[in-house]
Tab-separated table of C-alpha atoms in Angstrom:
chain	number	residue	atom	x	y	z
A	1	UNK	CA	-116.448	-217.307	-59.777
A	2	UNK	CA	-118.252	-215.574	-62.777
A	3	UNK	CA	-116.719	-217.520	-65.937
A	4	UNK	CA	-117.297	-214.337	-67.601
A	5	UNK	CA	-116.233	-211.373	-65.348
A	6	UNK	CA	-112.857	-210.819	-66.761
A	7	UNK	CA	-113.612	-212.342	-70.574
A	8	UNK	CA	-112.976	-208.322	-71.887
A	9	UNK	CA	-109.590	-208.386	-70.156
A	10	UNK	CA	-106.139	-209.741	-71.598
A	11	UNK	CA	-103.301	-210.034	-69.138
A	12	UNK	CA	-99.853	-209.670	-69.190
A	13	UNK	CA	-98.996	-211.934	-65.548
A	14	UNK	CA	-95.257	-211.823	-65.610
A	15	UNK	CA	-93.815	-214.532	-63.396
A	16	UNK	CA	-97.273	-216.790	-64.007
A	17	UNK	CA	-95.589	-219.862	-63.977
A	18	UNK	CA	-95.295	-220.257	-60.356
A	19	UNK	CA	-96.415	-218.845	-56.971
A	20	UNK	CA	-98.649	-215.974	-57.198
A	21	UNK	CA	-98.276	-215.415	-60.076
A	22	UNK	CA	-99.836	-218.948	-61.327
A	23	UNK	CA	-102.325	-218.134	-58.785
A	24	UNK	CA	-103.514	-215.182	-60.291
A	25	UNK	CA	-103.449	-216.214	-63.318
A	26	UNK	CA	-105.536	-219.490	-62.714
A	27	UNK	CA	-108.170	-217.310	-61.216
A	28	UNK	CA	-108.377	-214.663	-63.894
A	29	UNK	CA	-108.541	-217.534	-66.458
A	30	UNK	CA	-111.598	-218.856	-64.111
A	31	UNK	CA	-113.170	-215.166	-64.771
A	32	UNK	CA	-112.512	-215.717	-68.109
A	33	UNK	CA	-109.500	-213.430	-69.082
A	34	UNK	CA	-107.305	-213.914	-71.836
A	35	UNK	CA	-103.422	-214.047	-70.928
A	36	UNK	CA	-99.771	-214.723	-71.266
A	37	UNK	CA	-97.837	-215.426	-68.621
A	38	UNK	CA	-94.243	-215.180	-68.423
A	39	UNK	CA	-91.593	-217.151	-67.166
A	40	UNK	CA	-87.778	-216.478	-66.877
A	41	UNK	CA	-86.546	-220.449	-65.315
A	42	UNK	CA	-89.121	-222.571	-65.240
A	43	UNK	CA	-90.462	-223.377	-69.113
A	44	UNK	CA	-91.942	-226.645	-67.669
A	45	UNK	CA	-93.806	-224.672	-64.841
A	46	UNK	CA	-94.912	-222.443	-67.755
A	47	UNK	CA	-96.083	-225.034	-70.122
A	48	UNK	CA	-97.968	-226.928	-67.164
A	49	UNK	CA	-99.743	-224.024	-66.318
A	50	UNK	CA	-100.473	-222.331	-69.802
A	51	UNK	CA	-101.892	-226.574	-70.835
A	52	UNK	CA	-104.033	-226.572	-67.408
A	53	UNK	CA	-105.581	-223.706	-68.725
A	54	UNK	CA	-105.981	-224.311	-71.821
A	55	UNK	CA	-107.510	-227.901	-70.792
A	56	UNK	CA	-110.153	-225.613	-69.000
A	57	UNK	CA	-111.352	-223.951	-71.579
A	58	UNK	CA	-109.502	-220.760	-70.589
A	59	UNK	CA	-106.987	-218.833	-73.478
A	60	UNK	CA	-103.339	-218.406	-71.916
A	61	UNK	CA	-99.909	-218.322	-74.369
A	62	UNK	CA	-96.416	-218.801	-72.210
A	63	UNK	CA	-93.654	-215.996	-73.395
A	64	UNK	CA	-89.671	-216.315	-71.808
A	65	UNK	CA	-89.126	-213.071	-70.831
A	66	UNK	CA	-86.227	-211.644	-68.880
A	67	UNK	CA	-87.351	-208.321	-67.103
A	68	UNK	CA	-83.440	-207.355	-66.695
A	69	UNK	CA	-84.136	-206.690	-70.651
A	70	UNK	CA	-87.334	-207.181	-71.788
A	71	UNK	CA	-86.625	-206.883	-75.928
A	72	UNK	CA	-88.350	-209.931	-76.879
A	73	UNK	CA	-91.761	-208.798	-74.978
A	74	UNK	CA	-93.464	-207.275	-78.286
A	75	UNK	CA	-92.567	-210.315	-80.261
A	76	UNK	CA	-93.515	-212.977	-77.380
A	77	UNK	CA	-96.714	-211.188	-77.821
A	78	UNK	CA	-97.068	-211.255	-81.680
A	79	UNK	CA	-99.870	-208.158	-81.776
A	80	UNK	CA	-101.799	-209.270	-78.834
A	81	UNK	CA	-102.379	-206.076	-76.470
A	82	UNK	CA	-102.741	-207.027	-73.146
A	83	UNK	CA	-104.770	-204.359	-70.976
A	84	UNK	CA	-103.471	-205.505	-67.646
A	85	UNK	CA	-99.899	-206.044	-66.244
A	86	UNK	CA	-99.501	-208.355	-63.205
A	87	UNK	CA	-96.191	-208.522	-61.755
A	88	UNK	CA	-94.905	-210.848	-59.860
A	89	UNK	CA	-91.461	-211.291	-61.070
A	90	UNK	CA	-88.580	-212.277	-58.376
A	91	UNK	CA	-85.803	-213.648	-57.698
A	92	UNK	CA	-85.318	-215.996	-54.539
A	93	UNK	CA	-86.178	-213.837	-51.273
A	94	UNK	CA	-84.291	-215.420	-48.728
A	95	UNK	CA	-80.181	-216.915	-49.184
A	96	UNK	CA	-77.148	-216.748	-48.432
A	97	UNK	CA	-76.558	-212.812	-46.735
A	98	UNK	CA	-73.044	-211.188	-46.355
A	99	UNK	CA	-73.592	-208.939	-43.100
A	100	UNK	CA	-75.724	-206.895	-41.245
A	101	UNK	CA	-76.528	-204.976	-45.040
A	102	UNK	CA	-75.506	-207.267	-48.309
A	103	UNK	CA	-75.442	-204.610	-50.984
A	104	UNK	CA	-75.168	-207.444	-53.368
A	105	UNK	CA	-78.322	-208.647	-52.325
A	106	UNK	CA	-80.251	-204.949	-52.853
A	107	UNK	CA	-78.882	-204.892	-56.258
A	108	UNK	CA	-80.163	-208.176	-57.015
A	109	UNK	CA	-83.938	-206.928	-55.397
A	110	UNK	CA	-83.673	-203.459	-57.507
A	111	UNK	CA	-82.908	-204.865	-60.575
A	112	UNK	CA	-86.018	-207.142	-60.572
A	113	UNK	CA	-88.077	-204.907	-58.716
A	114	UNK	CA	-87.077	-201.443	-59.957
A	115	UNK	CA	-85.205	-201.273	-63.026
A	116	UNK	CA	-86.456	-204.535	-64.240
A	117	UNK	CA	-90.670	-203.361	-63.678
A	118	UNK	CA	-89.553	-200.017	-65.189
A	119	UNK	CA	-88.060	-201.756	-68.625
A	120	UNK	CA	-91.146	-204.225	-68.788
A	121	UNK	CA	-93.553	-201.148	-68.382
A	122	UNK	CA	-91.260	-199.223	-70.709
A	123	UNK	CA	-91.291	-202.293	-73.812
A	124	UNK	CA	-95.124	-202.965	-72.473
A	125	UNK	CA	-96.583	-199.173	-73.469
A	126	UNK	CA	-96.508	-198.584	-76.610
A	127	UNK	CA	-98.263	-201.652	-77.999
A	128	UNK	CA	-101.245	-201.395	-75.404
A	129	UNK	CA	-104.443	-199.510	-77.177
A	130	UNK	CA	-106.000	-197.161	-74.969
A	131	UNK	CA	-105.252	-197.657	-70.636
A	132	UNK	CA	-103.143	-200.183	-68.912
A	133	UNK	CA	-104.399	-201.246	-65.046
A	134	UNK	CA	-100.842	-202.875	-63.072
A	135	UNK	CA	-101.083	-204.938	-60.305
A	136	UNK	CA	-97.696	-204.351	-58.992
A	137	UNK	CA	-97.944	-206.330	-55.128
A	138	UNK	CA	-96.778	-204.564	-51.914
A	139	UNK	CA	-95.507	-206.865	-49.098
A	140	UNK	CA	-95.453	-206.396	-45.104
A	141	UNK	CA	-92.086	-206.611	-45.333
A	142	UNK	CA	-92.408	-203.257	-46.410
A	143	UNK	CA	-93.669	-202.374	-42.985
A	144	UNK	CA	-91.896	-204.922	-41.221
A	145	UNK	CA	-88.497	-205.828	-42.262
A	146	UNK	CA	-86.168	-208.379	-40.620
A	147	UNK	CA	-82.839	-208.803	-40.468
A	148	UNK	CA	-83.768	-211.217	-43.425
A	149	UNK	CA	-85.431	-209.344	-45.335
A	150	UNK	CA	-83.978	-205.152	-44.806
A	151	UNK	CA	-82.602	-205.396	-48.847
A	152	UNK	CA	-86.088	-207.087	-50.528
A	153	UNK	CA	-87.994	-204.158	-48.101
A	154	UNK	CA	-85.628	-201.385	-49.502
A	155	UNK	CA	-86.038	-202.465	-52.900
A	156	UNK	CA	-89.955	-203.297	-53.084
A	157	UNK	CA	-90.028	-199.209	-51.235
A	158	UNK	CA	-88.319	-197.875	-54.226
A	159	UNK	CA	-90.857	-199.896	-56.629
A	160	UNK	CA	-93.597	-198.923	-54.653
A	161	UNK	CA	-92.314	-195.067	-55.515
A	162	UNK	CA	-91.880	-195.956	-59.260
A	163	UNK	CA	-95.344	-197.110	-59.603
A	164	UNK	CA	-96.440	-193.517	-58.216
A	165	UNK	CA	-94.003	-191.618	-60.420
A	166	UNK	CA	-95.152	-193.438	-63.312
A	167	UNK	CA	-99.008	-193.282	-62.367
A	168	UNK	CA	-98.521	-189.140	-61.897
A	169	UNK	CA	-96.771	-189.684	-65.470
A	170	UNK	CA	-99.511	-191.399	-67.076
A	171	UNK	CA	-102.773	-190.467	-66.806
A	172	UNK	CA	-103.683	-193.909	-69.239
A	173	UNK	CA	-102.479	-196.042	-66.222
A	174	UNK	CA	-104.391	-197.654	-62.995
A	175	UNK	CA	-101.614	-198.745	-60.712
């Protein structure tokens, strides 16, 4: 990995203290990218992560953020302006289902994945200088949904449209 592909960059990786999105953030602090990453349970995960980087040599800050109302984001970020927003908030994708459709369960999905990218984008904006790139990721659930997964597919659909809608909005945004 170049150490200094990514050392112009400063990311915003919400949900960086696990999965993915501790993945991605490990690797973009390997290229050399400033970040926060955000967590919403998990302020051990968060603190592990943000120290392993740090121990590296890399720059990362940890933030608590809740996407369902994101209010705190321009404070958690105290004047840094990230340039890139990865997203990988969500909530658990597989429980307990009520039925063949478990509407409970699609509100649950759009609120992280709809509403709750929409209000982080939305507190996110105006303190970025100049364009904003997203990585906002897809799944082949998408494509292929299951019995177990028909109200996470609807829901990362809808996102999926949001991120066009606010790409056609925005001509300052790479999504």
């Amino acid at each position: 990995i170049d150490k200094t592909a990514m050392a112009d960059r400063k990311a915003l990786i919400v949900g960086g203290s696990r999965g993915l999105g501790e993945a991605a953030a490990k690797i973009l602090a390997a290229s050399g990218s400033d970040m926060a990453i955000t967590y919403f349970h998990g302020a051990e995960d968060a603190a592990r992560v943000r120290d392993e980087i740090n121990a590296w040599g890399g720059r990362c800050r940890a933030i608590r953020l809740d996407v369902a109302s994101p209010d705190n984001l321009a404070g958690g970020l105290d004047g840094w302006p990230p340039d890139q927003l990865y997203y990988f908030a969500t909530p658990a994708i597989f429980g307990p289902r009520v039925g063949a459709f478990d509407r409970a369960r699609l509100d649950e999905f759009l609120s992280c994945y709809v509403s709750g990218f929409d209000k982080v984008y939305r507190a996110l904006r105006p303190l970025v200088r100049g364009g904003l790139d997203i990585f906002y990721p897809s799944s082949v659930a998408v494509e292929v949904a299951d019995r177990e997964t028909v109200e996470y597919a609807a829901a990362k659909l809808a996102g999926e449209s949001l991120c066009r809608e606010i790409a056609r909005q925005d001509e300052n945004v790479n999504i």
